[in-house]
Coordinates of C-alpha atoms in Angstrom, one line a residue:
Chain A
M1 CA 23.3 0.0 15.0
R2 CA 26.0 1.3 12.7
R3 CA 24.3 -0.5 9.8
T4 CA 20.7 -0.7 10.9
L5 CA 20.2 3.0 11.2
P6 CA 21.4 4.0 7.7
L7 CA 19.4 1.0 6.3
A8 CA 16.3 2.1 8.2
I9 CA 16.7 5.7 6.9
C10 CA 17.2 4.4 3.4
L11 CA 14.1 2.2 3.5
G12 CA 12.0 5.0 5.0
M13 CA 13.2 7.8 2.7
G14 CA 13.1 5.4 -0.3
I15 CA 9.4 4.6 0.2
V16 CA 8.5 8.3 1.0
M17 CA 10.3 9.6 -2.1
M18 CA 8.6 6.9 -4.2
C19 CA 5.2 8.1 -2.9
Q20 CA 6.2 11.7 -3.4
F21 CA 6.3 11.1 -7.1
F22 CA 2.6 10.3 -7.2
I23 CA 1.5 13.1 -4.8
P24 CA 1.2 16.6 -6.2
H25 CA 0.0 18.1 -2.9
P26 CA 2.1 21.1 -1.8
V27 CA 3.1 19.3 1.4
S28 CA 4.7 16.6 -0.7
V29 CA 6.3 19.1 -3.0
S30 CA 7.8 21.2 -0.2
F31 CA 9.1 18.0 1.4
Y32 CA 10.9 17.2 -1.8
D33 CA 12.3 20.7 -1.9
L34 CA 13.5 20.3 1.7
T35 CA 15.3 17.1 0.9
T36 CA 17.1 18.6 -2.1
K37 CA 18.3 21.4 0.3
W38 CA 19.6 18.7 2.7
I39 CA 21.5 17.2 -0.2
R40 CA 23.2 20.5 -0.8
I41 CA 24.1 20.9 2.9
V42 CA 25.5 17.4 3.1
S43 CA 27.5 18.0 -0.1
A44 CA 29.0 21.2 1.4
F45 CA 30.2 19.1 4.4
A46 CA 31.5 16.4 2.1
L47 CA 33.4 19.0 0.1
V48 CA 35.5 19.7 3.2
L49 CA 36.4 16.0 3.3
G50 CA 37.1 16.0 -0.4
V51 CA 39.5 19.0 -0.2
G52 CA 41.1 17.5 2.9
S53 CA 41.7 14.3 0.9
L54 CA 43.2 16.3 -2.0
I55 CA 45.6 18.1 0.2
L56 CA 46.7 14.9 2.0
Y57 CA 47.1 13.1 -1.3
H58 CA 49.4 15.7 -2.8
I59 CA 51.4 16.3 0.4
D60 CA 52.0 12.5 0.4
R61 CA 53.2 12.7 -3.2
L62 CA 55.5 15.5 -2.3
Q63 CA 56.9 13.8 0.7
R64 CA 57.6 10.5 -1.2
K65 CA 58.8 12.4 -4.3
R66 CA 56.6 10.3 -6.6
T67 CA 56.6 10.7 -10.4
G68 CA 55.2 14.1 -11.3
W69 CA 55.5 15.5 -7.8
G70 CA 56.0 19.0 -9.3
Y71 CA 52.3 18.9 -10.5
S72 CA 51.3 18.5 -6.8
I73 CA 53.0 21.8 -6.0
V74 CA 51.0 23.5 -8.8
T75 CA 47.8 21.9 -7.5
L76 CA 48.4 22.9 -3.9
V77 CA 49.4 26.5 -4.8
A78 CA 46.4 26.9 -7.2
L79 CA 44.1 25.6 -4.4
V80 CA 45.5 28.1 -1.9
I81 CA 45.4 31.0 -4.3
T82 CA 41.9 30.3 -5.5
A83 CA 40.6 29.9 -1.9
L84 CA 42.3 33.2 -0.8
I85 CA 41.0 35.2 -3.8
G86 CA 37.5 33.8 -3.1
L87 CA 37.7 34.6 0.6
I88 CA 39.0 38.1 0.1
W89 CA 37.2 39.4 -2.9
G90 CA 34.2 37.0 -2.9
V91 CA 32.6 35.1 -5.8
K92 CA 30.3 37.8 -7.2
P93 CA 30.4 38.7 -11.0
G94 CA 33.3 41.1 -11.6
S95 CA 35.4 39.7 -8.7
P96 CA 39.0 38.5 -9.6
L97 CA 37.7 34.9 -9.0
Q98 CA 35.2 35.3 -11.8
E99 CA 37.2 37.6 -14.1
V100 CA 40.7 36.2 -13.8
L101 CA 40.4 32.6 -12.6
F102 CA 37.1 31.6 -14.2
K103 CA 36.9 33.5 -17.4
N104 CA 40.6 33.7 -18.3
I105 CA 42.0 30.4 -17.0
L106 CA 39.3 27.8 -16.3
V107 CA 37.0 28.4 -19.3
P108 CA 39.9 28.4 -21.9
L109 CA 41.4 25.3 -20.2
N110 CA 38.0 23.5 -20.4
S111 CA 37.6 24.6 -24.0
S112 CA 41.0 23.2 -24.8
M113 CA 40.1 19.9 -23.3
F114 CA 36.9 19.8 -25.2
A115 CA 38.7 20.7 -28.4
I116 CA 41.1 17.8 -27.9
L117 CA 38.1 15.5 -28.0
A118 CA 37.8 16.2 -31.7
F119 CA 41.2 14.6 -32.3
Y120 CA 40.3 11.6 -30.0
M121 CA 37.1 11.2 -32.0
A122 CA 39.0 11.1 -35.3
S123 CA 41.4 8.4 -34.0
A124 CA 38.6 6.4 -32.4
A125 CA 36.5 6.6 -35.6
Y126 CA 39.5 5.4 -37.7
R127 CA 39.8 2.3 -35.5
A128 CA 36.0 1.7 -35.3
F129 CA 35.4 2.0 -39.0
R130 CA 38.0 -0.5 -40.2
A131 CA 35.9 -3.0 -42.1
R132 CA 37.5 -6.2 -40.7
T133 CA 34.2 -8.0 -40.1
K134 CA 30.8 -8.0 -41.6
E135 CA 29.4 -6.0 -38.7
A136 CA 32.2 -3.5 -38.9
A137 CA 31.6 -3.1 -42.6
L138 CA 27.9 -2.5 -41.9
L139 CA 28.8 0.1 -39.3
L140 CA 31.2 1.8 -41.7
I141 CA 28.5 2.0 -44.4
A142 CA 25.9 3.3 -42.0
A143 CA 28.3 5.9 -40.6
F144 CA 29.3 7.0 -44.1
V145 CA 25.7 7.5 -45.1
V146 CA 24.8 9.4 -41.9
M147 CA 27.9 11.7 -42.1
I148 CA 27.5 12.4 -45.8
G149 CA 23.7 12.8 -45.5
M150 CA 24.2 15.4 -42.7
V151 CA 26.3 17.9 -44.8
P152 CA 25.2 19.9 -47.9
V153 CA 27.4 18.0 -50.2
G154 CA 25.4 14.8 -49.5
A155 CA 22.2 16.4 -50.9
A156 CA 24.2 17.6 -53.9
I157 CA 25.4 14.0 -54.6
W158 CA 22.0 12.5 -54.3
G159 CA 18.8 14.3 -53.2
K160 CA 17.6 11.3 -51.1
L161 CA 20.8 11.0 -49.1
P162 CA 19.7 13.3 -46.2
E163 CA 16.4 11.4 -45.9
L164 CA 18.3 8.1 -45.9
A165 CA 20.6 9.4 -43.1
E166 CA 17.6 10.6 -41.2
W167 CA 16.0 7.1 -41.6
V168 CA 19.1 5.4 -40.3
L169 CA 19.1 7.6 -37.2
S170 CA 15.4 7.5 -36.5
V171 CA 14.6 3.9 -37.3
P172 CA 17.4 1.2 -36.8
N173 CA 19.5 3.5 -34.5
M174 CA 16.5 4.5 -32.4
A175 CA 15.4 0.9 -32.1
A176 CA 18.7 -0.2 -30.7
K177 CA 18.9 2.9 -28.4
R178 CA 15.4 2.2 -27.0
G179 CA 16.3 -1.4 -26.4
I180 CA 19.3 -0.3 -24.3
L181 CA 17.2 2.3 -22.5
F182 CA 14.5 -0.3 -21.5
G183 CA 17.3 -2.4 -20.0
V184 CA 18.8 0.7 -18.3
A185 CA 15.4 1.8 -16.8
L186 CA 14.6 -1.7 -15.5
G187 CA 18.2 -2.1 -14.1
A188 CA 17.9 1.3 -12.4
I189 CA 14.5 0.4 -10.8
A190 CA 15.8 -3.0 -9.7
T191 CA 19.0 -1.5 -8.2
S192 CA 16.9 1.2 -6.4
L193 CA 14.6 -1.5 -5.1
K194 CA 17.6 -3.6 -3.9
V195 CA 19.1 -0.5 -2.2
I196 CA 15.8 0.4 -0.6
L197 CA 15.1 -3.1 0.7
G198 CA 18.7 -3.4 2.0
I199 CA 19.5 -6.3 -0.3
E200 CA 22.3 -4.3 -2.0
R201 CA 24.5 -2.8 0.7
G202 CA 27.6 -2.0 -1.2
W203 CA 27.0 1.7 -0.9
L204 CA 27.2 1.4 2.9
G205 CA 30.6 0.0 2.6
G206 CA 29.1 -3.3 3.8
G207 CA 28.7 -6.7 2.3
K208 CA 25.6 -8.1 0.6
G209 CA 22.8 -10.1 1.9
Chain B
M1 CA -21.6 46.5 -38.8
S2 CA -25.2 45.3 -38.5
I3 CA -24.3 42.2 -40.4
L4 CA -21.4 41.5 -38.1
L5 CA -23.6 42.1 -35.1
A6 CA -26.2 39.7 -36.5
I7 CA -23.5 37.0 -36.9
L8 CA -22.3 37.6 -33.4
V9 CA -25.7 37.4 -31.9
N10 CA -26.6 34.3 -33.8
Q11 CA -23.3 32.6 -32.8
V12 CA -23.4 33.6 -29.1
S13 CA -25.3 30.5 -28.0
L14 CA -22.7 28.3 -29.7
I15 CA -19.8 29.6 -27.6
V16 CA -19.0 27.2 -24.9
I17 CA -16.9 28.0 -21.8
R18 CA -16.0 25.7 -19.0
A19 CA -13.9 26.3 -15.9
F20 CA -12.7 23.6 -13.5
D21 CA -10.0 22.9 -10.9
T22 CA -6.9 21.7 -12.8
P23 CA -6.7 17.9 -12.3
N24 CA -3.6 16.2 -10.8
D25 CA -1.9 19.3 -9.6
G26 CA -0.8 20.9 -6.3
G27 CA -3.6 23.5 -6.4
K28 CA -3.5 27.3 -7.1
S29 CA -4.6 26.6 -10.7
I30 CA -7.9 26.6 -12.6
T31 CA -8.3 25.4 -16.2
I32 CA -10.6 27.3 -18.5
Q33 CA -11.7 25.5 -21.7
F34 CA -13.6 27.4 -24.5
D35 CA -14.8 26.6 -27.9
V36 CA -15.2 29.5 -30.4
P37 CA -17.1 28.6 -33.6
S38 CA -14.8 29.0 -36.6
Q39 CA -17.4 31.1 -38.4
L40 CA -17.2 33.8 -35.7
P41 CA -14.9 36.6 -36.9
T42 CA -12.4 37.1 -34.1
D43 CA -9.1 39.1 -33.8
V44 CA -8.4 38.2 -30.2
L45 CA -10.0 36.6 -27.2
I46 CA -9.9 38.2 -23.8
L47 CA -10.5 36.3 -20.6
E48 CA -12.0 38.0 -17.6
R49 CA -11.9 36.7 -14.0
T50 CA -14.1 37.7 -11.1
E51 CA -13.1 36.8 -7.6
E52 CA -15.9 36.2 -5.1
G53 CA -16.7 39.6 -3.6
G54 CA -14.2 41.3 -5.9
E55 CA -14.2 43.3 -9.2
P56 CA -13.9 41.6 -12.6
A57 CA -10.4 41.9 -14.2
I58 CA -9.0 40.9 -17.6
I59 CA -6.3 38.3 -16.9
A60 CA -5.3 37.2 -20.4
T61 CA -5.4 38.0 -24.1
L62 CA -5.4 34.9 -26.3
N63 CA -5.2 34.0 -30.0
P64 CA -8.5 33.0 -31.7
N65 CA -7.1 29.5 -32.3
E66 CA -6.5 28.8 -28.6
T67 CA -9.0 26.5 -26.8
S68 CA -7.8 26.5 -23.2
Y69 CA -6.0 28.6 -20.6
I70 CA -4.6 27.6 -17.2
D71 CA -5.0 30.4 -14.6
E72 CA -2.2 29.9 -12.2
G73 CA -2.8 33.1 -10.3
V74 CA -5.6 31.9 -8.0
V75 CA -5.8 31.2 -4.3
D76 CA -7.0 27.8 -3.2
T77 CA -9.6 29.0 -0.6
K78 CA -11.3 31.5 -2.9
R79 CA -14.1 31.0 -5.6
Y80 CA -13.8 32.5 -9.1
Q81 CA -16.0 33.0 -12.1
Y82 CA -14.8 33.4 -15.7
R83 CA -16.1 34.7 -19.0
F84 CA -14.3 35.5 -22.2
A85 CA -15.0 37.8 -25.1
S86 CA -14.4 37.6 -28.8
V87 CA -13.1 40.9 -30.1
K88 CA -13.3 41.9 -33.7
G89 CA -12.3 45.5 -34.4
T90 CA -14.4 47.7 -32.0
D91 CA -17.0 44.9 -31.5
T92 CA -16.8 42.7 -28.4
L93 CA -19.0 39.7 -27.8
W94 CA -19.0 38.3 -24.3
S95 CA -19.7 34.6 -23.6
E96 CA -21.8 33.4 -20.7
T97 CA -20.2 33.5 -17.2
T98 CA -19.1 30.2 -15.7
G99 CA -20.3 28.9 -12.4
W100 CA -18.2 29.5 -9.3
V101 CA -15.1 27.3 -9.2
K102 CA -12.2 27.0 -6.8
S103 CA -8.9 25.2 -7.0
S104 CA -7.6 22.6 -4.5
P105 CA -4.5 20.5 -4.3
Q106 CA -4.8 16.8 -5.1
F107 CA -3.4 13.9 -3.1
F108 CA -2.9 11.6 -6.1
N109 CA -1.7 12.3 -9.6
W110 CA -4.0 10.0 -11.6
A111 CA -2.1 10.8 -14.8
R112 CA 0.7 8.7 -13.3
V113 CA -1.4 5.7 -12.5
N114 CA 0.2 3.8 -15.4
I115 CA 3.6 4.2 -13.9
L116 CA 2.3 2.9 -10.5
V117 CA 0.8 -0.2 -12.2
A118 CA 4.1 -0.9 -14.1
M119 CA 6.1 -0.3 -11.0
L120 CA 4.0 -2.7 -8.9
I121 CA 4.2 -5.4 -11.5
F122 CA 8.0 -5.0 -11.8
F123 CA 8.4 -5.0 -8.0
A124 CA 6.3 -8.1 -7.7
L125 CA 8.5 -9.8 -10.3
V126 CA 11.8 -8.9 -8.6
I127 CA 10.5 -9.9 -5.1
Y128 CA 9.1 -13.2 -6.6
F129 CA 12.5 -14.1 -8.0
I130 CA 14.3 -13.0 -4.8
E131 CA 12.1 -15.4 -2.9
H132 CA 12.8 -18.0 -5.6
A133 CA 16.5 -17.6 -5.0
K134 CA 16.1 -17.7 -1.3
A135 CA 14.5 -21.1 -1.7
G136 CA 17.8 -22.3 -3.1
R137 CA 16.7 -22.8 -6.7
H138 CA 19.3 -22.5 -9.4
L139 CA 19.1 -19.3 -11.5
F140 CA 20.8 -19.2 -14.9
V141 CA 22.5 -16.0 -15.8
R142 CA 24.1 -15.5 -19.2
R143 CA 27.8 -14.9 -19.5
I144 CA 29.0 -11.3 -19.6
A145 CA 32.4 -11.1 -21.1
G146 CA 33.4 -7.8 -19.6
L147 CA 32.7 -9.2 -16.1
D148 CA 34.5 -12.5 -16.7
A149 CA 37.5 -10.4 -17.6
V150 CA 37.6 -8.6 -14.2
E151 CA 39.5 -11.5 -12.6
E152 CA 42.0 -11.7 -15.5
A153 CA 42.5 -7.9 -15.4
V154 CA 43.2 -7.8 -11.7
G155 CA 45.6 -10.8 -12.1
R156 CA 47.4 -9.1 -14.9
A157 CA 48.0 -6.0 -12.7
T158 CA 49.4 -8.2 -10.0
E159 CA 51.8 -10.0 -12.4
M160 CA 52.9 -6.7 -13.9
G161 CA 53.3 -5.0 -10.5
K162 CA 51.3 -2.1 -11.8
P163 CA 48.2 -0.4 -10.2
I164 CA 44.6 -0.6 -11.2
V165 CA 42.7 2.7 -11.9
Y166 CA 39.0 2.6 -11.0
V167 CA 37.0 5.6 -12.2
P168 CA 33.5 5.5 -10.6
G169 CA 32.1 8.0 -13.1
L170 CA 31.4 11.7 -12.9
G171 CA 27.9 11.4 -11.5
S172 CA 26.8 12.1 -7.9
V173 CA 25.7 9.5 -5.4
A174 CA 22.1 10.2 -6.5
D175 CA 22.8 8.6 -9.9
I176 CA 21.9 4.9 -9.9
A177 CA 24.8 4.2 -12.3
T178 CA 27.2 5.6 -9.6
I179 CA 25.6 3.3 -7.0
A180 CA 26.0 0.3 -9.4
S181 CA 29.6 1.4 -9.9
L182 CA 30.2 1.5 -6.1
N183 CA 28.8 -2.0 -5.8
I184 CA 31.2 -3.2 -8.5
L185 CA 34.0 -1.3 -6.8
G186 CA 33.5 -3.4 -3.7
E187 CA 33.9 -6.6 -5.7
V188 CA 36.9 -5.3 -7.6
A189 CA 38.5 -4.1 -4.3
K190 CA 38.0 -7.6 -2.8
K191 CA 39.9 -9.1 -5.7
T192 CA 42.7 -6.5 -5.5
A193 CA 43.0 -7.2 -1.8
Q194 CA 43.3 -10.9 -2.4
Y195 CA 45.8 -10.5 -5.2
D196 CA 47.7 -7.6 -3.4
S197 CA 47.4 -5.1 -6.3
A198 CA 47.3 -1.4 -5.9
L199 CA 43.9 0.2 -6.5
L200 CA 43.7 3.9 -7.3
V201 CA 40.2 5.5 -7.2
P202 CA 40.1 9.2 -8.3
N203 CA 36.8 10.8 -7.5
R204 CA 34.9 13.8 -8.8
D205 CA 32.2 14.0 -6.2
P206 CA 33.0 14.5 -2.6
I207 CA 30.2 12.3 -1.4
V208 CA 31.1 9.5 -3.9
Y209 CA 34.7 9.9 -2.6
T210 CA 33.7 9.2 1.0
V211 CA 31.4 6.3 0.1
A212 CA 34.1 4.8 -2.3
R213 CA 36.7 5.0 0.5
E214 CA 34.4 3.1 2.9
V215 CA 33.5 0.6 0.2
V216 CA 37.2 -0.2 -0.5
K217 CA 38.1 -0.3 3.2
E218 CA 35.3 -2.7 3.9
A219 CA 36.2 -4.9 1.0
Y220 CA 39.8 -5.1 2.2
T221 CA 38.6 -6.0 5.7
K222 CA 36.3 -8.7 4.3
A223 CA 39.1 -10.1 2.2
G224 CA 41.2 -10.4 5.4
R225 CA 43.7 -7.8 4.4
P226 CA 42.8 -4.6 6.3
D227 CA 46.6 -3.8 6.6
A228 CA 46.8 -3.6 2.8
F229 CA 44.2 -0.8 2.6
K230 CA 45.8 2.6 1.7
P231 CA 43.3 5.4 2.3
D232 CA 45.4 7.8 0.2
N233 CA 44.7 5.6 -2.9
I234 CA 41.1 6.7 -2.9
F235 CA 41.2 10.4 -3.3
Y236 CA 39.1 13.4 -4.4
V237 CA 40.3 15.3 -7.4
T238 CA 38.0 18.1 -8.4
S239 CA 34.3 18.6 -9.4
E240 CA 35.2 20.4 -12.7
Q241 CA 34.4 17.9 -15.5
F242 CA 37.4 18.5 -17.8
A243 CA 39.8 19.3 -14.9
Y244 CA 38.9 15.8 -13.6
A245 CA 39.4 14.2 -17.0
A246 CA 42.8 15.9 -17.3
A247 CA 43.8 14.8 -13.8
V248 CA 42.8 11.1 -14.5
D249 CA 44.6 11.3 -17.9
G250 CA 47.8 12.5 -16.1
L251 CA 47.4 9.8 -13.5
M252 CA 47.2 7.1 -16.3
V253 CA 50.1 8.5 -18.2
R254 CA 52.4 8.7 -15.1
E255 CA 51.4 5.5 -13.3
K256 CA 50.9 3.4 -16.5
P257 CA 48.2 1.2 -14.9
A258 CA 47.8 -2.4 -16.0
T259 CA 44.0 -2.1 -15.9
N260 CA 41.5 0.7 -16.1
F261 CA 37.9 0.5 -15.0
F262 CA 35.5 3.2 -16.2
L263 CA 32.2 2.4 -14.6
G264 CA 29.3 4.8 -13.9
T265 CA 28.0 8.0 -15.3
F266 CA 30.1 9.6 -18.0
W267 CA 29.6 12.6 -20.3
A268 CA 31.8 14.1 -23.0
E269 CA 35.0 13.2 -21.2
S270 CA 34.5 9.4 -21.8
L271 CA 36.5 9.2 -25.0
I272 CA 39.3 11.5 -23.6
L273 CA 39.7 9.0 -20.7
A274 CA 39.3 5.8 -22.7
E275 CA 41.6 6.9 -25.5
T276 CA 44.3 8.0 -23.1
G277 CA 44.0 4.7 -21.2
A278 CA 44.3 2.8 -24.5
T279 CA 47.5 4.6 -25.4
T280 CA 49.1 3.5 -22.1
G281 CA 48.5 -0.1 -23.0
A282 CA 46.1 -0.9 -20.1
I283 CA 43.3 -3.5 -20.3
Q284 CA 40.1 -1.4 -20.1
I285 CA 36.7 -2.4 -18.8
A286 CA 34.1 0.3 -19.2
G287 CA 30.4 0.5 -18.5
T288 CA 27.8 3.2 -18.5
D289 CA 24.1 3.7 -18.9
S290 CA 24.5 6.6 -21.3
V291 CA 23.6 5.6 -24.8
F292 CA 25.6 8.6 -26.1
Q293 CA 28.9 7.5 -24.5
L294 CA 28.6 3.8 -25.1
P295 CA 30.0 4.0 -28.7
F296 CA 33.1 5.7 -27.5
F297 CA 33.7 3.1 -24.8
I298 CA 33.0 0.2 -27.3
T299 CA 35.6 1.7 -29.6
A300 CA 38.3 2.5 -27.2
C301 CA 38.0 -0.2 -24.5
D302 CA 38.6 -3.9 -24.5
Y303 CA 35.3 -4.8 -22.7
T304 CA 32.2 -2.7 -22.4
L305 CA 29.2 -3.3 -20.1
I306 CA 26.2 -2.0 -22.1
G307 CA 23.4 -0.4 -20.1
E308 CA 21.8 -2.9 -17.9
E309 CA 25.0 -5.0 -17.6
L310 CA 26.4 -2.3 -15.4
Y311 CA 23.5 -2.9 -13.0
A312 CA 23.9 -6.6 -13.2
A313 CA 27.6 -6.5 -12.5
S314 CA 27.6 -6.7 -8.7
A315 CA 25.2 -9.7 -8.8
Y316 CA 27.2 -11.4 -11.5
L317 CA 30.5 -10.9 -9.7
S318 CA 29.3 -11.8 -6.2
R319 CA 27.0 -14.6 -7.2
E320 CA 24.8 -13.8 -4.2
P321 CA 21.5 -15.7 -4.7
L322 CA 19.5 -12.7 -3.5
L323 CA 21.1 -10.4 -6.1
L324 CA 20.8 -12.9 -8.8
G325 CA 17.1 -13.2 -8.0
S326 CA 16.6 -9.5 -8.7
L327 CA 18.6 -9.8 -11.9
K328 CA 16.2 -12.5 -13.1
G329 CA 13.2 -10.3 -12.2
Q330 CA 14.8 -7.6 -14.3
D331 CA 15.0 -10.0 -17.3
F332 CA 11.4 -11.0 -16.9
G333 CA 10.5 -7.3 -16.8
K334 CA 12.1 -6.9 -20.1
L335 CA 10.3 -9.9 -21.5
L336 CA 7.0 -8.4 -20.3
I337 CA 7.9 -5.1 -22.1
M338 CA 8.7 -7.0 -25.3
V339 CA 5.4 -8.8 -25.2
I340 CA 3.5 -5.5 -24.6
I341 CA 5.3 -3.9 -27.5
I342 CA 4.5 -6.7 -29.9
I343 CA 0.8 -7.0 -28.8
G344 CA 0.4 -3.2 -28.7
S345 CA 2.0 -2.8 -32.2
A346 CA -0.3 -5.4 -33.6
L347 CA -3.4 -3.8 -32.0
L348 CA -2.4 -0.4 -33.3
L349 CA -2.0 -1.8 -36.8
L350 CA -5.5 -3.3 -36.5
S351 CA -6.8 0.1 -35.4
K352 CA -6.3 1.2 -39.0
I353 CA -9.4 -0.9 -39.9
P354 CA -12.4 1.5 -39.3
T355 CA -14.4 -1.0 -37.2
L356 CA -11.4 -1.6 -34.9
K357 CA -10.5 2.1 -34.5
F358 CA -11.0 1.9 -30.7
F359 CA -7.6 0.0 -30.4
S360 CA -5.9 3.3 -31.1
Q361 CA -6.9 4.3 -27.5
I362 CA -4.3 1.8 -26.2
I363 CA -1.5 4.3 -26.8
N364 CA -3.1 6.7 -24.3
F365 CA -2.5 4.4 -21.4
F366 CA 1.2 4.6 -22.0
N367 CA 1.4 8.4 -22.1
V368 CA 3.2 9.6 -19.0
S369 CA 2.4 13.0 -17.4

């Protein structure tokens, strides 16, 4: 029963949601809206489990004095302060949660992480564009053409360079991209079908077959 | 003025207006199509609606070059009539009034029938090959280097006495890539249980976290090592994208894992994770269905599962005949798409010949609404 019920729900809902895609009737649309609301409710309950896991994980780190245990104190204190501010002043625009924590701490931190990406890209590009093989040399040339073609200096060097860059992006690059996307789409459909039919049960925490 | 009026009067019979229930929709919508002769001098078009038993009302002002309008302010049970006027300066020329029309919701979207056909063909292929596998016939599956390396990567972690970090992506459980990743996690967890390696699974989504914990627990039980399962090693971090990336980076820098798995849905944080992992000296196996993140993984990781290989992974690792059967179905689906592309391209090329122009209609069948 522990396995059969979730599998039966999955099969039923899988088929219903598949049919829903082809039915524009308001009954079908409102059913879809209802299920998306259920997902939000389930997520809210799962968040309790998630936060519980986070607290237990960091308490365990503190108790065992694992490497970097000081960061666990920061995490737990931040968690408590954020929760308290949210509970006392709410989450409306203008509240300390929005003004202090979100605008002045979270957004700058996120921006910093995103900015770091530029440096990672530079180092990754350096490694990727070393012309050690024929394929890598081809990649280097293509990347060089695209990068130069996308900036004003490219057009100044040779007027046709932006067009060439556009061609590389929209023809060979797009062909490869579409090839991958076909595989992805079919893979996603096959996986969905396996899940719906109960052939793939890994998501249940169970075995296969 | 009289000349203009004469033009208008002469052209009035040429103005065509047609109103009908918008097809393939959920109701509450009527489509009005009209054709204004190009010779007719027009500044704007105005559309008038009359509800049964009600007064006429102007509902829209349109540009002269427009040819249709969808009225989404109607009630399904009521009947409506429409007419429009061509306005030039102070002159207004009304078209004829349409017949009574009412909207209704449809039970099938015929514009998506092509998807239904493709889906049924693909389902038939997958089910055929699953049955084929059930019959015990051998199914050849090409080697995937990234998946062959899983065993080696887990063994390396055991030898080095270091943990394995498994990132199931940043997607929710509704993402197919996340489901594929959780399937692979089960196989990886079985191996870590057999080899007695530590497996750390930081999660971004609370539902994925609960599922991942169950998957690992079950894998350890199946491997006969339920005692080795440590629930604290599968933990929730945060749902903030970059806060999660920072936390996983910190984990990798502190724990110096022997192997990192990045499998699932990834966005801009993919390179941040993969580059940090590379600097710690870990073997990295990555896989995603995002074509935008694949180049980053290919550059920074030792092995990358490209697109469909991510979905094939659980079948490949488990070697379950039923799963391999579906993999084969997937391959034949791709073959079918390739054949359609080649034939379709050839026919579209032929449509350039005037007598074979009708071949150009082929492309309409592949339009998706």
